[in-house]
mmCIF file of C-alpha atoms in Angstrom:
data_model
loop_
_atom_site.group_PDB
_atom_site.id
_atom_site.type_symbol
_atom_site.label_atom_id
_atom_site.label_comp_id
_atom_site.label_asym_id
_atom_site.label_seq_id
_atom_site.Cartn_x
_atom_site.Cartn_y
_atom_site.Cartn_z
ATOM 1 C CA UNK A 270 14.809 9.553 6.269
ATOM 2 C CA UNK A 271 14.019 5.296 5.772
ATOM 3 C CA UNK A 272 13.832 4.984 2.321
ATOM 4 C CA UNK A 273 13.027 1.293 0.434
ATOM 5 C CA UNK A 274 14.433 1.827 -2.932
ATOM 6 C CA UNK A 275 13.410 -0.807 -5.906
ATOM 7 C CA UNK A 276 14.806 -1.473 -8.682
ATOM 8 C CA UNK A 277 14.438 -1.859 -11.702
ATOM 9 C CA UNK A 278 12.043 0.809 -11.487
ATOM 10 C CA UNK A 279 10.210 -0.114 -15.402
ATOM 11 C CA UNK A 280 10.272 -3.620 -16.782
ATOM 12 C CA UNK A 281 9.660 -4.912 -19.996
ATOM 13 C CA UNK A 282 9.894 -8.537 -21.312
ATOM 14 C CA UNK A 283 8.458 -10.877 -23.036
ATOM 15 C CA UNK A 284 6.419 -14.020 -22.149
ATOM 16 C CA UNK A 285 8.486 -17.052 -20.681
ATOM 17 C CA UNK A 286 11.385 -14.558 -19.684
ATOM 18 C CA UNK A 287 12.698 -14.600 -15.887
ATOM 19 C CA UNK A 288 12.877 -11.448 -13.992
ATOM 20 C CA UNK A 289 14.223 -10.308 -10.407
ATOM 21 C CA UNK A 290 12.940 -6.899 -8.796
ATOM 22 C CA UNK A 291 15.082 -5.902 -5.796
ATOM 23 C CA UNK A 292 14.144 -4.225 -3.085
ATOM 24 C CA UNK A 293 16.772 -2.550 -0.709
ATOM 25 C CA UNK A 294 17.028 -0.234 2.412
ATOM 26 C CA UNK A 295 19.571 0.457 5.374
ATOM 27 C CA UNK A 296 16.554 -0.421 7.645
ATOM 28 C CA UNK A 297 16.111 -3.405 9.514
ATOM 29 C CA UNK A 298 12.549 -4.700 9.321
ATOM 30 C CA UNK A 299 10.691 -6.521 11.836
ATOM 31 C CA UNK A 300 8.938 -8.127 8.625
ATOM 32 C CA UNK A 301 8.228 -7.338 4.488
ATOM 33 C CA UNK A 302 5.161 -7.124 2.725
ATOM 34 C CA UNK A 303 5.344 -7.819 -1.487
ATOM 35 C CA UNK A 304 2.254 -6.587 -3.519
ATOM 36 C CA UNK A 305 0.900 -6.576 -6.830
ATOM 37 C CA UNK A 306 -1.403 -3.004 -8.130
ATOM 38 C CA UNK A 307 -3.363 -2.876 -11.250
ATOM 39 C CA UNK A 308 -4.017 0.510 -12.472
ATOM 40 C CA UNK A 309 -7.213 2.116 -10.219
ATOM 41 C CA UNK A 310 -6.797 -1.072 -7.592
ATOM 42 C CA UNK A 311 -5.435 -1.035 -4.674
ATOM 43 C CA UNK A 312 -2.488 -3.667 -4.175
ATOM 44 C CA UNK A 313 -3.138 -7.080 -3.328
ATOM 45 C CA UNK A 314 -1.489 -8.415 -0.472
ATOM 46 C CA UNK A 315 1.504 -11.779 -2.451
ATOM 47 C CA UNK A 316 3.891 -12.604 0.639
ATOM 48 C CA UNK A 317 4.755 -11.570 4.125
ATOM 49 C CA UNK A 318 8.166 -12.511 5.080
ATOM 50 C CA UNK A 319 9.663 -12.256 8.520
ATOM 51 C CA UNK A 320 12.638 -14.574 9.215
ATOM 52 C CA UNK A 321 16.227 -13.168 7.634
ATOM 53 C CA UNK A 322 17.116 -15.597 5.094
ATOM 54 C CA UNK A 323 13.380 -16.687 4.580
ATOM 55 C CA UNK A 324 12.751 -17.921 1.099
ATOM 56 C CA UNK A 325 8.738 -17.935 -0.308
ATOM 57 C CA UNK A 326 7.510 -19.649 -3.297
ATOM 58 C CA UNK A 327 3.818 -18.644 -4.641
ATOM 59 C CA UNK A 328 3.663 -21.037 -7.604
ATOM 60 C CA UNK A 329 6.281 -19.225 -10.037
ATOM 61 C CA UNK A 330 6.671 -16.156 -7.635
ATOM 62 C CA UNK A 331 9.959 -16.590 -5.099
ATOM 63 C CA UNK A 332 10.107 -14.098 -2.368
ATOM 64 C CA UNK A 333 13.585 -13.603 -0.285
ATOM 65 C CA UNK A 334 14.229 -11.414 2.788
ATOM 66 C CA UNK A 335 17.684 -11.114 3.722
ATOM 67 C CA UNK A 336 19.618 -12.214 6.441
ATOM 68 C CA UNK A 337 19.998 -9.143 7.705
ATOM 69 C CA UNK A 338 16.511 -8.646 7.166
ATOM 70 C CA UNK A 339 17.093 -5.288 5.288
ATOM 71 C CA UNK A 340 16.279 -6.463 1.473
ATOM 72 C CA UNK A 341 14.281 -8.773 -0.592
ATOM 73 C CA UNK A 342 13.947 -10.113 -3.750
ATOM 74 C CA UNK A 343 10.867 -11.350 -6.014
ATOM 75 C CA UNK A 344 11.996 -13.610 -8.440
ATOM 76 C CA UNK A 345 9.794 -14.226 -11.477
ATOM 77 C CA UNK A 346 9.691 -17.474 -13.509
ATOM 78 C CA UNK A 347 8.742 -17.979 -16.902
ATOM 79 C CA UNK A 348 6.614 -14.490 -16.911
ATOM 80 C CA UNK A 349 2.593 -14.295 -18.199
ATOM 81 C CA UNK A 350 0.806 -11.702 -19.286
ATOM 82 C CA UNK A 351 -1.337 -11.759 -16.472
ATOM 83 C CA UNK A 352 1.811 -10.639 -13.826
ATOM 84 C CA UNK A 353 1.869 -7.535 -15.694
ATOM 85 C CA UNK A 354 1.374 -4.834 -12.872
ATOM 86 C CA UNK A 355 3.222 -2.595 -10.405
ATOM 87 C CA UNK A 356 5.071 -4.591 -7.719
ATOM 88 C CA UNK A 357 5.646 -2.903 -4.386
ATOM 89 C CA UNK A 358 7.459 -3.831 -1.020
ATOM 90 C CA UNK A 359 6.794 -2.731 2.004
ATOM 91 C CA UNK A 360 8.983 -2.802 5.441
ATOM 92 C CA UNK A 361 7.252 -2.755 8.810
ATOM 93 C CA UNK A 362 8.277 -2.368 12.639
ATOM 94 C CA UNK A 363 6.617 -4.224 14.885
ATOM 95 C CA UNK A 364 5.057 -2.722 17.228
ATOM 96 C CA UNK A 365 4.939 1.078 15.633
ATOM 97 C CA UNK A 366 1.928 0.856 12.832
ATOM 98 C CA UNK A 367 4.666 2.123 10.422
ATOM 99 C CA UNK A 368 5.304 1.335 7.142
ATOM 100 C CA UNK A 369 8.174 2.216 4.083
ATOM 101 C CA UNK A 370 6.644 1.493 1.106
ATOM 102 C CA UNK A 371 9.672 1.197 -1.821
ATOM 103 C CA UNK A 372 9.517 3.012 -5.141
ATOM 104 C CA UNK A 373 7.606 0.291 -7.071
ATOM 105 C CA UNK A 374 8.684 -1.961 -10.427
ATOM 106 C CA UNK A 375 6.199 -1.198 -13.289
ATOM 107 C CA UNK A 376 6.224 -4.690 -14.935
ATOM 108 C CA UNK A 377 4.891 -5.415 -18.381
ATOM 109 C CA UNK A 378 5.010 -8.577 -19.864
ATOM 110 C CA UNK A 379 4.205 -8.560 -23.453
ATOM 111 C CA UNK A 380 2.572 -11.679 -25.394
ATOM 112 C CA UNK B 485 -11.719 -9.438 -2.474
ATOM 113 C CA UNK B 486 -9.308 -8.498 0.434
ATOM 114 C CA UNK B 487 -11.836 -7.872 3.041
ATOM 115 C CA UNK B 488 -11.322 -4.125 2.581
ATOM 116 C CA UNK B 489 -13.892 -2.075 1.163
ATOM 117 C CA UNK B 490 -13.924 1.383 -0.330
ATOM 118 C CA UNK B 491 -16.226 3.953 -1.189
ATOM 119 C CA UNK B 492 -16.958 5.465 -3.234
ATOM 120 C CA UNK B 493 -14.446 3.916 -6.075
ATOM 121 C CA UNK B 494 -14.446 7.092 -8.142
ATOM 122 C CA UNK B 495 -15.406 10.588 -7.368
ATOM 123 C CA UNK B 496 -15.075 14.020 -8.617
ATOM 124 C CA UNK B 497 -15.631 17.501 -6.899
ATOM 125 C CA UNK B 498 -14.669 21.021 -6.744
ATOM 126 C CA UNK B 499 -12.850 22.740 -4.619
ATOM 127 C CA UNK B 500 -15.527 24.192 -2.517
ATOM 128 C CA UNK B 501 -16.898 21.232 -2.486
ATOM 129 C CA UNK B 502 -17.271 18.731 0.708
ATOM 130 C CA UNK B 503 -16.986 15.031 0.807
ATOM 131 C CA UNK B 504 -16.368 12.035 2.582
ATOM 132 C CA UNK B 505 -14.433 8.950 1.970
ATOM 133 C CA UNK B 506 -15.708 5.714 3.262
ATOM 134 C CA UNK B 507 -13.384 2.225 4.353
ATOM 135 C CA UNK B 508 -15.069 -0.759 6.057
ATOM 136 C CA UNK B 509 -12.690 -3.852 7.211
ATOM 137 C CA UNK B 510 -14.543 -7.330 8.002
ATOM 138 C CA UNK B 511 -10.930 -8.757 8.811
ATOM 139 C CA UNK B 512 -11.457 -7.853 12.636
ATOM 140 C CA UNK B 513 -8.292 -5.918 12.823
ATOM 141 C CA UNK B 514 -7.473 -3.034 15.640
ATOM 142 C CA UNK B 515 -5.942 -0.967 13.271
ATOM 143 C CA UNK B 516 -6.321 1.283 9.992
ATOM 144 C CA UNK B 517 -5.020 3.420 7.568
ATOM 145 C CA UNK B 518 -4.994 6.354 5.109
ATOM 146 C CA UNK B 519 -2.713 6.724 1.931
ATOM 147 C CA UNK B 520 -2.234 9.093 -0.662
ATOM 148 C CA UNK B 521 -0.972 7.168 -3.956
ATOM 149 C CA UNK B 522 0.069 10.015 -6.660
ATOM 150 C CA UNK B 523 1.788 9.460 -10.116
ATOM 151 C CA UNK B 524 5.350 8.431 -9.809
ATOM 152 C CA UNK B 525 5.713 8.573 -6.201
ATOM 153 C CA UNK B 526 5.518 6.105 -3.576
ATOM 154 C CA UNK B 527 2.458 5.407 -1.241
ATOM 155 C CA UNK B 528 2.444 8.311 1.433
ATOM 156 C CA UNK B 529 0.887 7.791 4.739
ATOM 157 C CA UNK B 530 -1.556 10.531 6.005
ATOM 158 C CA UNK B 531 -3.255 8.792 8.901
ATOM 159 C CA UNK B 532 -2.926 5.819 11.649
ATOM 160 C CA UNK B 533 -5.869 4.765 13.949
ATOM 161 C CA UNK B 534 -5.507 2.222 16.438
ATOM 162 C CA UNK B 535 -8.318 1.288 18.482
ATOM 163 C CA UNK B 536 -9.914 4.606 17.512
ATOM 164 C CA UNK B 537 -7.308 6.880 18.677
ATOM 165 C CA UNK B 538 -5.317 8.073 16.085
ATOM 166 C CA UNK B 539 -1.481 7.230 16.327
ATOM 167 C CA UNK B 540 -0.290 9.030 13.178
ATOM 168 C CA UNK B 541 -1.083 12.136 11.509
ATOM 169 C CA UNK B 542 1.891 13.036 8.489
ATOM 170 C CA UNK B 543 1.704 16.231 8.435
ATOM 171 C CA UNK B 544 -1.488 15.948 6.255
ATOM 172 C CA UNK B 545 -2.781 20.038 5.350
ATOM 173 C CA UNK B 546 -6.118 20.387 7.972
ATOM 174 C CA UNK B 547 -8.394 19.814 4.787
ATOM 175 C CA UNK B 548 -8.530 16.278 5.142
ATOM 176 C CA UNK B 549 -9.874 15.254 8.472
ATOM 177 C CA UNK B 550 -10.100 11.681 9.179
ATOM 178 C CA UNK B 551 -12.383 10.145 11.637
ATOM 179 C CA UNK B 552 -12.732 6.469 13.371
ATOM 180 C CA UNK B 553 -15.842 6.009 15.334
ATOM 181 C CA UNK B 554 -14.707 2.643 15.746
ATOM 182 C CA UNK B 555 -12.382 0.115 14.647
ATOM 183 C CA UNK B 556 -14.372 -1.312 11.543
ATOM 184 C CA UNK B 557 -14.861 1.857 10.109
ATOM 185 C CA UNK B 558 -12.479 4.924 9.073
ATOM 186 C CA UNK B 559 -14.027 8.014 7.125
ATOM 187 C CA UNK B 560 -11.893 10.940 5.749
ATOM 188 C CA UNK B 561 -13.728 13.956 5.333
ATOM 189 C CA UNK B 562 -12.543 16.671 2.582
ATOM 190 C CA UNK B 563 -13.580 20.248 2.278
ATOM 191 C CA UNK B 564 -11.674 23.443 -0.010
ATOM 192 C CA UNK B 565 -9.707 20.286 -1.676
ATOM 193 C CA UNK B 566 -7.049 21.804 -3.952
ATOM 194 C CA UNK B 567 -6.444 20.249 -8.011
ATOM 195 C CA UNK B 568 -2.795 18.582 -6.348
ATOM 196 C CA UNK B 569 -4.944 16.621 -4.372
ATOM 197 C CA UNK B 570 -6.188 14.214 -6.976
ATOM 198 C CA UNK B 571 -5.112 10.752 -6.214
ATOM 199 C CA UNK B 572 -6.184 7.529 -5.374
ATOM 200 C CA UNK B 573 -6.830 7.641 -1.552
ATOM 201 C CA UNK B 574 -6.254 4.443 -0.226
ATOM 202 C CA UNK B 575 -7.654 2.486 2.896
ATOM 203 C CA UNK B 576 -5.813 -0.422 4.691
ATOM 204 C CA UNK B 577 -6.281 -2.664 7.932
ATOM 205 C CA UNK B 578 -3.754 -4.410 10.218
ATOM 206 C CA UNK B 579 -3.717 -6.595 13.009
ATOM 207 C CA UNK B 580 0.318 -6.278 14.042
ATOM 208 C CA UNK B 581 1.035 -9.989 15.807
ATOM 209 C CA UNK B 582 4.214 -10.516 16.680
ATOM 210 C CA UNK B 583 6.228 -9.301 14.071
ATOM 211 C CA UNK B 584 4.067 -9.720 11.569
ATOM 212 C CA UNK B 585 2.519 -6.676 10.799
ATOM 213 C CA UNK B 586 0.726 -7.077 7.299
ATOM 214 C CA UNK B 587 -1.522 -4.357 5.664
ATOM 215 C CA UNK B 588 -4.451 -5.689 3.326
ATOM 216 C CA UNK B 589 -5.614 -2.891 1.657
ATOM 217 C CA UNK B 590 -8.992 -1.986 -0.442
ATOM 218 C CA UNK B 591 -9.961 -0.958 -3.985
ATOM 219 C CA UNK B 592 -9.125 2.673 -3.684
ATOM 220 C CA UNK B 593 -10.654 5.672 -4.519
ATOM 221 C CA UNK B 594 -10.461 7.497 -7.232
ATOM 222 C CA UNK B 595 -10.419 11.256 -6.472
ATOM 223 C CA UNK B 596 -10.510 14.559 -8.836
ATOM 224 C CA UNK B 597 -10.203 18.199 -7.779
ATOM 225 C CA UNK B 598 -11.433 20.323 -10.179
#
């Protein structure tokens, strides 16, 4: 069974904090999807990364797929409010229309 | 707006009931997908169409019956629906290039089995 596990699975900090959500698997991905849900949306497509070692910024959002191209990492800078959500990752092969989706990160980030 | 869209966004029926789910993509991808998102578990994958034909099936219970009439458009049809199934049924698109095989997904809908 491919499993994508995430961790940590429940955040909680408050505004201006850093954070790092991992994302981890013995699978080797052709590329990685990060997204943001809000409760009773679907997620919202933040990065695609392809290329092992590939590093992302989104304005304070920095995505990292591994070398091996088996894990990633969203690293969170000086957290809002508004990035309060569940965060999920999501592995692909090319070629196969399949998709691991990981466990997800619940983050809050309080005022 | 991801250039996914759902409907309906919320709906509620019994379990003799029959209903269908609605996803339109204007994204001009070849393929599409539905997911069952539950409490506390991860996205599950129920059904892949690609070009209309339908590529995966997860061992989804014969209830739900999905159907493509082409590649804009992806229904799922539900009939004798059981309480368990409540979720929100998700619909995404891809267009896999090269590698890059990224899922945009839309709104969701909300479902209820009484």
């Amino acid at each position: 069974t491919q499993l994508l596990e995430q961790s940590p699975q429940f955040l909680s900090i408050q505004e201006g904090e850093n954070l790092t959500v991992y994302c981890n698997s013995s699978s080797v991905f052709s590329s990685l999807q990060w997204y943001r849900q809000e409760p009773g949306e679907g997620p919202v497509l933040l990065v695609t990364v392809v290329t092992g070692g590939e590093v992302k910024k989104l304005k304070r959002l920095t995505f990292q797929f591994g070398d091996a191209r088996k894990d990633s990492s969203l690293h969170i800078t000086a957290a809002q409010p508004g990035d309060t959500g569940l965060y999920l990752c999501a592995g692909s092969f090319s070629g196969t229309y399949k998709y691991i989706f990981g466990t997800g990160t619940r983050l809050k980030v309080l005022a | 707006e991801t250039g996914v869209t759902q409907t309906p966004r919320h709906l509620v029926m019994g379990m003799t009931n029959k209903k269908s789910l609605k996803c339109e993509q204007h994204l001009g991808h070849n393929a599409m997908y539905w997911y069952k998102q539950s409490a506390k578990k991860p996205l599950e994958l129920m059904f892949v169409y690609n070009f209309k034909e339908q590529t995966e099936n997860n061992s989804v219970p014969s209830r739900f019956s999905p159907e493509c009439p082409n590649s804009s458009h992806l229904f799922l049809h539900l009939h004798t629906l059981q309480p368990e199934d409540s979720a929100l049924y998700l619909c995404a698109s891809s267009l896999p290039q090269g590698g890059t095989d990224t899922q945009y997904f839309g709104p969701g809908t909300r479902l209820t089995v009484l």
